[in-house]
Amino acid sequence: MEGFDSSFASPEEYILGITKEIWEDRGVATLHRHYAPDVIVRSPGGLVEGNGAVIAATMATMAEIPDRQLLGEDVIWSDDGEGGFLSSHRILSTGTHSGDGVYGRATGTRFRYRVIGDCATSDNQIYDEWIIRDQGAIVRQLGGHPKEFAGLQIEREGGLEAAKAPLDTWVHPPSRYTGRGNDHEAGTRYEALLESVMNADFAAVSSGYDRAVQAELPGGTTVHGRPDVEQFWIGLRSALPSAEYTVHHRIGRSDDLLPPRAAIRWTLSGIHSGWGAFGAPSGARVCVMGICHAEFGPSGLRREWVLVDETSVWKQILLHLG
């Protein structure tokens, strides 16, 4: 941890520690210290540039969900070879929709949802971040649907001509972080599994996943067993049958008291030309950003977490349809 605060003994301690300090300890001002002034945060819904914008977005979320807790489930990280690291941090968030905001008028609803953030960190600061929130889980628990939420979002942003398009916001501008992760066996194994699935070799689920696999899927959905996992991937791929699948980052790790784990960040870019997870083919050009975590056991992949923001996909479709 050269160049980092001496109170942090490891990347895990750093990521978990500053997350708690910022959100639960209400240390929003510490973002000036923990985030670089020119930080870029990429998400399926848009781009946030600069520390000031990050602080503003953080306060807006706190106002809408004041009792939010961020329960760190795992930090899967890799060294960048230059004294820094890339961490893929999986969080289970809980809270109450107590204030008006992005999700509409306060409802008093208790909900929970997952977030995965990939953070490039050096010299005690995060300077690049890719983050996905399970917006579909939030919207459904508030009584809505991702498609409906996307339509309301377009209206709030001023209609079709003025609405912010989410296309490619996680790619441009180019990142200062140029690493691709590491070559640990768990990472290459998971990458090969996802590559097979994305190439429509769905038999890879039967050969590569534990029969009792548990998967946490978009929309806050938990499934058990190979058939339901297979059906999820078929639904996603069949909606975008000719889309290009690209892996942007891969990490594998083995740590004491934990099973071998992997983190993969990817995009699926192409035309919404098939029936599947997003309804009737629309002809819209769609870019899907995904981050996945996996744990392996003696009989294959035993636990999987897949995050995709369904609302950003629906927004792209609705903007195309007009």
mmCIF file of C-alpha atoms in Angstrom:
data_model
loop_
_atom_site.group_PDB
_atom_site.id
_atom_site.type_symbol
_atom_site.label_atom_id
_atom_site.label_comp_id
_atom_site.label_asym_id
_atom_site.label_seq_id
_atom_site.Cartn_x
_atom_site.Cartn_y
_atom_site.Cartn_z
ATOM 1 C CA MET A 1 0.000 0.000 0.000
ATOM 2 C CA GLU A 2 2.792 2.408 -0.927
ATOM 3 C CA GLY A 3 1.469 5.949 -1.229
ATOM 4 C CA PHE A 4 -1.690 5.163 0.783
ATOM 5 C CA ASP A 5 -2.748 6.198 4.273
ATOM 6 C CA SER A 6 -0.921 4.006 6.796
ATOM 7 C CA SER A 7 -4.214 3.152 8.517
ATOM 8 C CA PHE A 8 -5.075 0.888 5.559
ATOM 9 C CA ALA A 9 -3.215 -2.416 5.505
ATOM 10 C CA SER A 10 -4.706 -3.758 2.276
ATOM 11 C CA PRO A 11 -6.808 -2.754 -0.746
ATOM 12 C CA GLU A 12 -9.816 -4.415 0.910
ATOM 13 C CA GLU A 13 -9.415 -2.281 4.037
ATOM 14 C CA TYR A 14 -9.019 0.848 1.933
ATOM 15 C CA ILE A 15 -12.135 0.316 -0.212
ATOM 16 C CA LEU A 16 -14.356 -0.861 2.639
ATOM 17 C CA GLY A 17 -13.027 1.830 4.977
ATOM 18 C CA ILE A 18 -13.523 4.848 2.732
ATOM 19 C CA THR A 19 -16.964 3.615 1.627
ATOM 20 C CA LYS A 20 -18.154 3.525 5.233
ATOM 21 C CA GLU A 21 -16.489 6.857 5.999
ATOM 22 C CA ILE A 22 -18.159 8.619 3.058
ATOM 23 C CA TRP A 23 -21.670 7.159 3.323
ATOM 24 C CA GLU A 24 -22.473 5.857 6.780
ATOM 25 C CA ASP A 25 -20.194 8.187 8.763
ATOM 26 C CA ARG A 26 -21.442 11.109 6.627
ATOM 27 C CA GLY A 27 -17.919 12.130 5.664
ATOM 28 C CA VAL A 28 -18.930 13.457 2.250
ATOM 29 C CA ALA A 29 -16.188 16.098 2.457
ATOM 30 C CA THR A 30 -13.594 13.301 2.547
ATOM 31 C CA LEU A 31 -14.338 12.775 -1.156
ATOM 32 C CA HIS A 32 -11.945 15.694 -1.702
ATOM 33 C CA ARG A 33 -9.236 13.464 -0.269
ATOM 34 C CA HIS A 34 -10.319 10.043 -1.544
ATOM 35 C CA TYR A 35 -11.295 11.015 -5.121
ATOM 36 C CA ALA A 36 -9.020 12.794 -7.601
ATOM 37 C CA PRO A 37 -10.181 16.280 -8.647
ATOM 38 C CA ASP A 38 -10.571 15.114 -12.264
ATOM 39 C CA VAL A 39 -12.070 11.700 -11.482
ATOM 40 C CA ILE A 40 -14.354 10.166 -14.110
ATOM 41 C CA VAL A 41 -17.205 7.905 -12.983
ATOM 42 C CA ARG A 42 -18.827 5.868 -15.746
ATOM 43 C CA SER A 43 -22.189 4.149 -15.344
ATOM 44 C CA PRO A 44 -24.754 2.778 -17.815
ATOM 45 C CA GLY A 45 -26.863 5.889 -17.250
ATOM 46 C CA GLY A 46 -24.222 8.496 -17.863
ATOM 47 C CA LEU A 47 -20.890 10.093 -17.100
ATOM 48 C CA VAL A 48 -19.932 12.048 -13.981
ATOM 49 C CA GLU A 49 -16.774 14.136 -14.348
ATOM 50 C CA GLY A 50 -14.911 15.798 -11.502
ATOM 51 C CA ASN A 51 -14.984 15.552 -7.752
ATOM 52 C CA GLY A 52 -17.619 18.243 -7.377
ATOM 53 C CA ALA A 53 -20.101 16.289 -9.479
ATOM 54 C CA VAL A 54 -19.401 13.129 -7.468
ATOM 55 C CA ILE A 55 -20.080 15.003 -4.224
ATOM 56 C CA ALA A 56 -23.330 16.451 -5.605
ATOM 57 C CA ALA A 57 -24.545 13.002 -6.707
ATOM 58 C CA THR A 58 -23.620 11.514 -3.325
ATOM 59 C CA MET A 59 -25.588 14.159 -1.416
ATOM 60 C CA ALA A 60 -28.613 13.694 -3.695
ATOM 61 C CA THR A 61 -28.688 9.975 -2.918
ATOM 62 C CA MET A 62 -28.299 10.654 0.804
ATOM 63 C CA ALA A 63 -31.265 13.030 0.685
ATOM 64 C CA GLU A 64 -33.460 10.444 -1.021
ATOM 65 C CA ILE A 65 -32.249 7.423 1.020
ATOM 66 C CA PRO A 66 -30.945 8.932 4.288
ATOM 67 C CA ASP A 67 -30.564 5.634 6.158
ATOM 68 C CA ARG A 68 -28.727 3.828 3.386
ATOM 69 C CA GLN A 69 -26.275 1.162 4.513
ATOM 70 C CA LEU A 70 -23.572 -0.171 2.208
ATOM 71 C CA LEU A 71 -22.720 -3.719 3.219
ATOM 72 C CA GLY A 72 -19.467 -4.717 1.545
ATOM 73 C CA GLU A 73 -19.835 -8.328 0.397
ATOM 74 C CA ASP A 74 -16.482 -8.644 -1.375
ATOM 75 C CA VAL A 75 -13.543 -6.735 -2.839
ATOM 76 C CA ILE A 76 -11.870 -8.555 -5.741
ATOM 77 C CA TRP A 77 -8.740 -6.655 -6.702
ATOM 78 C CA SER A 78 -5.616 -6.777 -8.842
ATOM 79 C CA ASP A 79 -2.331 -4.895 -8.723
ATOM 80 C CA ASP A 80 -1.770 -2.423 -11.556
ATOM 81 C CA GLY A 81 2.024 -2.922 -11.492
ATOM 82 C CA GLU A 82 2.640 0.735 -10.664
ATOM 83 C CA GLY A 83 1.820 0.871 -6.962
ATOM 84 C CA GLY A 84 -1.946 1.145 -7.414
ATOM 85 C CA PHE A 85 -4.774 -1.318 -7.912
ATOM 86 C CA LEU A 86 -8.158 -1.942 -9.504
ATOM 87 C CA SER A 87 -10.829 -3.093 -7.068
ATOM 88 C CA SER A 88 -14.177 -4.628 -7.993
ATOM 89 C CA HIS A 89 -16.284 -3.928 -4.910
ATOM 90 C CA ARG A 90 -19.648 -5.661 -4.490
ATOM 91 C CA ILE A 91 -22.112 -3.975 -2.138
ATOM 92 C CA LEU A 92 -25.533 -4.904 -0.818
ATOM 93 C CA SER A 93 -27.316 -1.613 -0.126
ATOM 94 C CA THR A 94 -30.309 -1.289 2.179
ATOM 95 C CA GLY A 95 -32.383 1.770 2.939
ATOM 96 C CA THR A 96 -35.717 3.562 3.013
ATOM 97 C CA HIS A 97 -37.107 5.728 0.212
ATOM 98 C CA SER A 98 -37.674 8.667 2.560
ATOM 99 C CA GLY A 99 -37.039 11.661 0.316
ATOM 100 C CA ASP A 100 -38.126 12.908 -3.095
ATOM 101 C CA GLY A 101 -35.613 12.403 -5.876
ATOM 102 C CA VAL A 102 -34.613 10.283 -8.857
ATOM 103 C CA TYR A 103 -37.122 7.593 -7.896
ATOM 104 C CA GLY A 104 -40.029 10.009 -7.544
ATOM 105 C CA ARG A 105 -41.992 11.136 -4.516
ATOM 106 C CA ALA A 106 -40.967 9.575 -1.202
ATOM 107 C CA THR A 107 -42.856 6.331 -0.558
ATOM 108 C CA GLY A 108 -41.401 5.174 2.762
ATOM 109 C CA THR A 109 -40.583 1.839 1.107
ATOM 110 C CA ARG A 110 -37.742 -0.263 2.491
ATOM 111 C CA PHE A 111 -35.633 -1.831 -0.220
ATOM 112 C CA ARG A 112 -32.308 -3.464 -0.941
ATOM 113 C CA TYR A 113 -30.215 -3.713 -4.067
ATOM 114 C CA ARG A 114 -26.705 -4.508 -5.190
ATOM 115 C CA VAL A 115 -23.995 -2.296 -6.622
ATOM 116 C CA ILE A 116 -20.634 -3.230 -8.093
ATOM 117 C CA GLY A 117 -18.013 -0.532 -8.528
ATOM 118 C CA ASP A 118 -14.685 -1.005 -10.300
ATOM 119 C CA CYS A 119 -12.283 1.620 -8.930
ATOM 120 C CA ALA A 120 -8.817 2.444 -10.261
ATOM 121 C CA THR A 121 -6.808 3.750 -7.329
ATOM 122 C CA SER A 122 -3.319 5.200 -6.877
ATOM 123 C CA ASP A 123 -1.617 7.428 -4.299
ATOM 124 C CA ASN A 124 -4.558 7.257 -1.900
ATOM 125 C CA GLN A 125 -7.117 8.417 -4.496
ATOM 126 C CA ILE A 126 -9.667 6.902 -6.852
ATOM 127 C CA TYR A 127 -9.137 8.426 -10.286
ATOM 128 C CA ASP A 128 -11.377 6.272 -12.527
ATOM 129 C CA GLU A 129 -14.541 4.342 -11.685
ATOM 130 C CA TRP A 130 -17.066 2.113 -13.457
ATOM 131 C CA ILE A 131 -20.232 1.487 -11.459
ATOM 132 C CA ILE A 132 -23.504 -0.385 -11.971
ATOM 133 C CA ARG A 133 -26.513 -0.160 -9.662
ATOM 134 C CA ASP A 134 -29.313 -2.671 -9.920
ATOM 135 C CA GLN A 135 -31.832 0.014 -10.826
ATOM 136 C CA GLY A 136 -34.309 -2.658 -11.884
ATOM 137 C CA ALA A 137 -34.383 -4.009 -8.321
ATOM 138 C CA ILE A 138 -35.037 -0.541 -6.865
ATOM 139 C CA VAL A 139 -37.787 0.313 -9.346
ATOM 140 C CA ARG A 140 -39.588 -3.000 -8.896
ATOM 141 C CA GLN A 141 -39.570 -2.714 -5.100
ATOM 142 C CA LEU A 142 -41.111 0.738 -5.468
ATOM 143 C CA GLY A 143 -43.948 -0.790 -7.493
ATOM 144 C CA GLY A 144 -42.772 0.134 -10.992
ATOM 145 C CA HIS A 145 -41.071 -1.454 -13.998
ATOM 146 C CA PRO A 146 -37.714 -0.575 -15.611
ATOM 147 C CA LYS A 147 -39.377 0.319 -18.943
ATOM 148 C CA GLU A 148 -41.825 2.658 -17.192
ATOM 149 C CA PHE A 149 -39.014 4.250 -15.175
ATOM 150 C CA ALA A 150 -36.969 4.838 -18.350
ATOM 151 C CA GLY A 151 -39.949 6.596 -19.956
ATOM 152 C CA LEU A 152 -40.418 8.859 -16.949
ATOM 153 C CA GLN A 153 -36.693 9.604 -16.949
ATOM 154 C CA ILE A 154 -36.890 10.743 -20.588
ATOM 155 C CA GLU A 155 -39.826 13.022 -19.699
ATOM 156 C CA ARG A 156 -37.998 14.535 -16.712
ATOM 157 C CA GLU A 157 -34.979 15.283 -18.885
ATOM 158 C CA GLY A 158 -37.065 17.297 -21.332
ATOM 159 C CA GLY A 159 -38.343 14.733 -23.797
ATOM 160 C CA LEU A 160 -36.847 12.846 -26.719
ATOM 161 C CA GLU A 161 -34.736 15.691 -28.092
ATOM 162 C CA ALA A 162 -33.245 16.757 -24.774
ATOM 163 C CA ALA A 163 -32.898 13.446 -22.905
ATOM 164 C CA LYS A 164 -29.418 12.234 -22.130
ATOM 165 C CA ALA A 165 -28.474 9.223 -24.263
ATOM 166 C CA PRO A 166 -26.671 6.512 -22.266
ATOM 167 C CA LEU A 167 -24.818 5.054 -25.262
ATOM 168 C CA ASP A 168 -21.095 4.350 -24.788
ATOM 169 C CA THR A 169 -20.783 6.569 -21.713
ATOM 170 C CA TRP A 170 -18.541 3.963 -20.045
ATOM 171 C CA VAL A 171 -16.012 4.100 -22.913
ATOM 172 C CA HIS A 172 -15.478 7.796 -23.601
ATOM 173 C CA PRO A 173 -13.433 9.745 -22.714
ATOM 174 C CA PRO A 174 -10.531 7.255 -22.572
ATOM 175 C CA SER A 175 -9.571 6.061 -19.126
ATOM 176 C CA ARG A 176 -6.281 6.902 -17.459
ATOM 177 C CA TYR A 177 -6.333 3.329 -16.201
ATOM 178 C CA THR A 178 -5.082 1.061 -18.994
ATOM 179 C CA GLY A 179 -4.731 -2.233 -17.107
ATOM 180 C CA ARG A 180 -6.638 -5.373 -18.101
ATOM 181 C CA GLY A 181 -6.479 -7.198 -14.759
ATOM 182 C CA ASN A 182 -4.496 -10.362 -14.116
ATOM 183 C CA ASP A 183 -4.093 -13.937 -15.352
ATOM 184 C CA HIS A 184 -5.214 -15.822 -12.240
ATOM 185 C CA GLU A 185 -6.874 -19.131 -13.137
ATOM 186 C CA ALA A 186 -10.248 -18.209 -11.596
ATOM 187 C CA GLY A 187 -10.465 -15.133 -13.813
ATOM 188 C CA THR A 188 -9.481 -16.877 -17.037
ATOM 189 C CA ARG A 189 -11.856 -19.730 -16.223
ATOM 190 C CA TYR A 190 -14.805 -17.404 -15.680
ATOM 191 C CA GLU A 191 -13.927 -15.369 -18.757
ATOM 192 C CA ALA A 192 -13.962 -18.555 -20.860
ATOM 193 C CA LEU A 193 -17.358 -19.549 -19.425
ATOM 194 C CA LEU A 194 -18.923 -16.176 -20.215
ATOM 195 C CA GLU A 195 -17.326 -16.189 -23.671
ATOM 196 C CA SER A 196 -18.970 -19.539 -24.411
ATOM 197 C CA VAL A 197 -22.361 -18.325 -23.187
ATOM 198 C CA MET A 198 -22.130 -15.108 -25.199
ATOM 199 C CA ASN A 199 -21.297 -17.199 -28.270
ATOM 200 C CA ALA A 200 -24.594 -19.083 -27.740
ATOM 201 C CA ASP A 201 -22.887 -22.196 -26.355
ATOM 202 C CA PHE A 202 -25.387 -22.431 -23.507
ATOM 203 C CA ALA A 203 -24.308 -26.016 -22.803
ATOM 204 C CA ALA A 204 -21.374 -24.350 -21.028
ATOM 205 C CA VAL A 205 -23.729 -23.707 -18.099
ATOM 206 C CA SER A 206 -24.218 -27.460 -17.613
ATOM 207 C CA SER A 207 -20.521 -28.208 -17.940
ATOM 208 C CA GLY A 208 -19.096 -25.229 -16.040
ATOM 209 C CA TYR A 209 -21.618 -24.434 -13.303
ATOM 210 C CA ASP A 210 -22.273 -26.379 -10.111
ATOM 211 C CA ARG A 211 -25.631 -28.169 -10.263
ATOM 212 C CA ALA A 212 -26.667 -26.275 -7.096
ATOM 213 C CA VAL A 213 -25.462 -22.875 -8.341
ATOM 214 C CA GLN A 214 -27.030 -19.786 -6.771
ATOM 215 C CA ALA A 215 -27.169 -16.697 -8.969
ATOM 216 C CA GLU A 216 -28.056 -13.113 -8.071
ATOM 217 C CA LEU A 217 -29.436 -11.562 -11.253
ATOM 218 C CA PRO A 218 -30.638 -8.102 -12.399
ATOM 219 C CA GLY A 219 -33.912 -6.968 -10.905
ATOM 220 C CA GLY A 220 -32.983 -8.322 -7.475
ATOM 221 C CA THR A 221 -33.751 -11.849 -8.654
ATOM 222 C CA THR A 222 -32.210 -14.888 -6.958
ATOM 223 C CA VAL A 223 -32.264 -18.217 -8.791
ATOM 224 C CA HIS A 224 -30.960 -21.690 -8.005
ATOM 225 C CA GLY A 225 -29.850 -24.404 -10.383
ATOM 226 C CA ARG A 226 -28.492 -24.484 -13.919
ATOM 227 C CA PRO A 227 -31.797 -24.196 -15.863
ATOM 228 C CA ASP A 228 -32.699 -20.775 -14.444
ATOM 229 C CA VAL A 229 -29.159 -19.450 -14.936
ATOM 230 C CA GLU A 230 -29.171 -20.727 -18.504
ATOM 231 C CA GLN A 231 -32.542 -19.088 -19.164
ATOM 232 C CA PHE A 232 -31.261 -15.707 -17.962
ATOM 233 C CA TRP A 233 -28.306 -15.762 -20.346
ATOM 234 C CA ILE A 234 -30.487 -16.973 -23.221
ATOM 235 C CA GLY A 235 -32.927 -14.105 -22.587
ATOM 236 C CA LEU A 236 -30.165 -11.502 -22.668
ATOM 237 C CA ARG A 237 -28.328 -12.898 -25.690
ATOM 238 C CA SER A 238 -31.449 -13.600 -27.750
ATOM 239 C CA ALA A 239 -32.481 -9.948 -27.451
ATOM 240 C CA LEU A 240 -29.150 -8.928 -29.026
ATOM 241 C CA PRO A 241 -28.242 -11.929 -31.180
ATOM 242 C CA SER A 242 -25.664 -10.169 -33.378
ATOM 243 C CA ALA A 243 -24.231 -7.822 -30.737
ATOM 244 C CA GLU A 244 -20.496 -7.701 -30.092
ATOM 245 C CA TYR A 245 -19.367 -8.997 -26.717
ATOM 246 C CA THR A 246 -16.186 -7.400 -25.340
ATOM 247 C CA VAL A 247 -14.348 -8.082 -22.085
ATOM 248 C CA HIS A 248 -12.738 -4.920 -20.714
ATOM 249 C CA HIS A 249 -11.311 -6.207 -17.443
ATOM 250 C CA ARG A 250 -10.667 -9.534 -15.741
ATOM 251 C CA ILE A 251 -9.548 -10.378 -12.201
ATOM 252 C CA GLY A 252 -9.081 -13.702 -10.452
ATOM 253 C CA ARG A 253 -8.117 -14.151 -6.811
ATOM 254 C CA SER A 254 -7.443 -16.775 -4.165
ATOM 255 C CA ASP A 255 -7.465 -15.511 -0.576
ATOM 256 C CA ASP A 256 -7.433 -17.164 2.847
ATOM 257 C CA LEU A 257 -10.839 -18.407 4.060
ATOM 258 C CA LEU A 258 -12.455 -17.606 0.685
ATOM 259 C CA PRO A 259 -13.134 -19.701 -2.430
ATOM 260 C CA PRO A 260 -11.436 -18.793 -5.725
ATOM 261 C CA ARG A 261 -13.230 -15.704 -7.076
ATOM 262 C CA ALA A 262 -13.402 -13.737 -10.304
ATOM 263 C CA ALA A 263 -14.619 -10.350 -11.523
ATOM 264 C CA ILE A 264 -15.320 -9.576 -15.190
ATOM 265 C CA ARG A 265 -16.379 -6.225 -16.687
ATOM 266 C CA TRP A 266 -17.849 -6.379 -20.188
ATOM 267 C CA THR A 267 -20.060 -4.724 -22.782
ATOM 268 C CA LEU A 268 -22.560 -6.128 -25.265
ATOM 269 C CA SER A 269 -23.094 -3.693 -28.149
ATOM 270 C CA GLY A 270 -25.394 -4.153 -31.124
ATOM 271 C CA ILE A 271 -28.913 -4.032 -32.517
ATOM 272 C CA HIS A 272 -31.944 -5.030 -30.469
ATOM 273 C CA SER A 273 -33.145 -7.380 -33.193
ATOM 274 C CA GLY A 274 -34.508 -10.368 -31.278
ATOM 275 C CA TRP A 275 -37.167 -11.349 -28.773
ATOM 276 C CA GLY A 276 -35.796 -11.836 -25.296
ATOM 277 C CA ALA A 277 -35.263 -9.901 -22.088
ATOM 278 C CA PHE A 278 -36.361 -6.568 -23.608
ATOM 279 C CA GLY A 279 -39.557 -7.432 -25.434
ATOM 280 C CA ALA A 280 -40.294 -7.111 -29.131
ATOM 281 C CA PRO A 281 -37.352 -6.309 -31.424
ATOM 282 C CA SER A 282 -37.067 -2.528 -31.789
ATOM 283 C CA GLY A 283 -34.082 -2.115 -34.096
ATOM 284 C CA ALA A 284 -32.462 0.150 -31.504
ATOM 285 C CA ARG A 285 -28.717 0.200 -31.187
ATOM 286 C CA VAL A 286 -28.082 -0.854 -27.596
ATOM 287 C CA CYS A 287 -24.981 -0.925 -25.428
ATOM 288 C CA VAL A 288 -25.223 -3.062 -22.307
ATOM 289 C CA MET A 289 -22.587 -2.664 -19.594
ATOM 290 C CA GLY A 290 -22.156 -5.614 -17.259
ATOM 291 C CA ILE A 291 -20.049 -6.517 -14.255
ATOM 292 C CA CYS A 292 -20.078 -10.086 -12.954
ATOM 293 C CA HIS A 293 -18.600 -11.759 -9.895
ATOM 294 C CA ALA A 294 -18.217 -15.504 -9.418
ATOM 295 C CA GLU A 295 -17.096 -18.003 -6.784
ATOM 296 C CA PHE A 296 -15.879 -21.479 -7.700
ATOM 297 C CA GLY A 297 -16.213 -24.729 -5.792
ATOM 298 C CA PRO A 298 -15.148 -28.331 -6.414
ATOM 299 C CA SER A 299 -17.994 -28.881 -8.902
ATOM 300 C CA GLY A 300 -17.727 -25.660 -10.883
ATOM 301 C CA LEU A 301 -19.106 -22.152 -10.564
ATOM 302 C CA ARG A 302 -21.183 -22.237 -7.379
ATOM 303 C CA ARG A 303 -22.241 -18.591 -6.895
ATOM 304 C CA GLU A 304 -22.651 -15.827 -9.462
ATOM 305 C CA TRP A 305 -23.600 -12.149 -9.306
ATOM 306 C CA VAL A 306 -24.608 -10.399 -12.537
ATOM 307 C CA LEU A 307 -25.277 -6.663 -12.661
ATOM 308 C CA VAL A 308 -26.880 -4.941 -15.643
ATOM 309 C CA ASP A 309 -28.897 -1.719 -15.462
ATOM 310 C CA GLU A 310 -32.160 -2.675 -17.181
ATOM 311 C CA THR A 311 -33.422 0.921 -17.081
ATOM 312 C CA SER A 312 -30.548 2.181 -19.241
ATOM 313 C CA VAL A 313 -31.275 -0.507 -21.863
ATOM 314 C CA TRP A 314 -34.954 0.398 -21.942
ATOM 315 C CA LYS A 315 -34.033 4.082 -22.220
ATOM 316 C CA GLN A 316 -31.990 3.376 -25.343
ATOM 317 C CA ILE A 317 -34.895 1.409 -26.828
ATOM 318 C CA LEU A 318 -37.496 4.093 -26.026
ATOM 319 C CA LEU A 319 -35.306 6.901 -27.400
ATOM 320 C CA HIS A 320 -35.025 4.950 -30.638
ATOM 321 C CA LEU A 321 -38.747 4.245 -30.845
ATOM 322 C CA GLY A 322 -39.667 7.842 -30.050
#
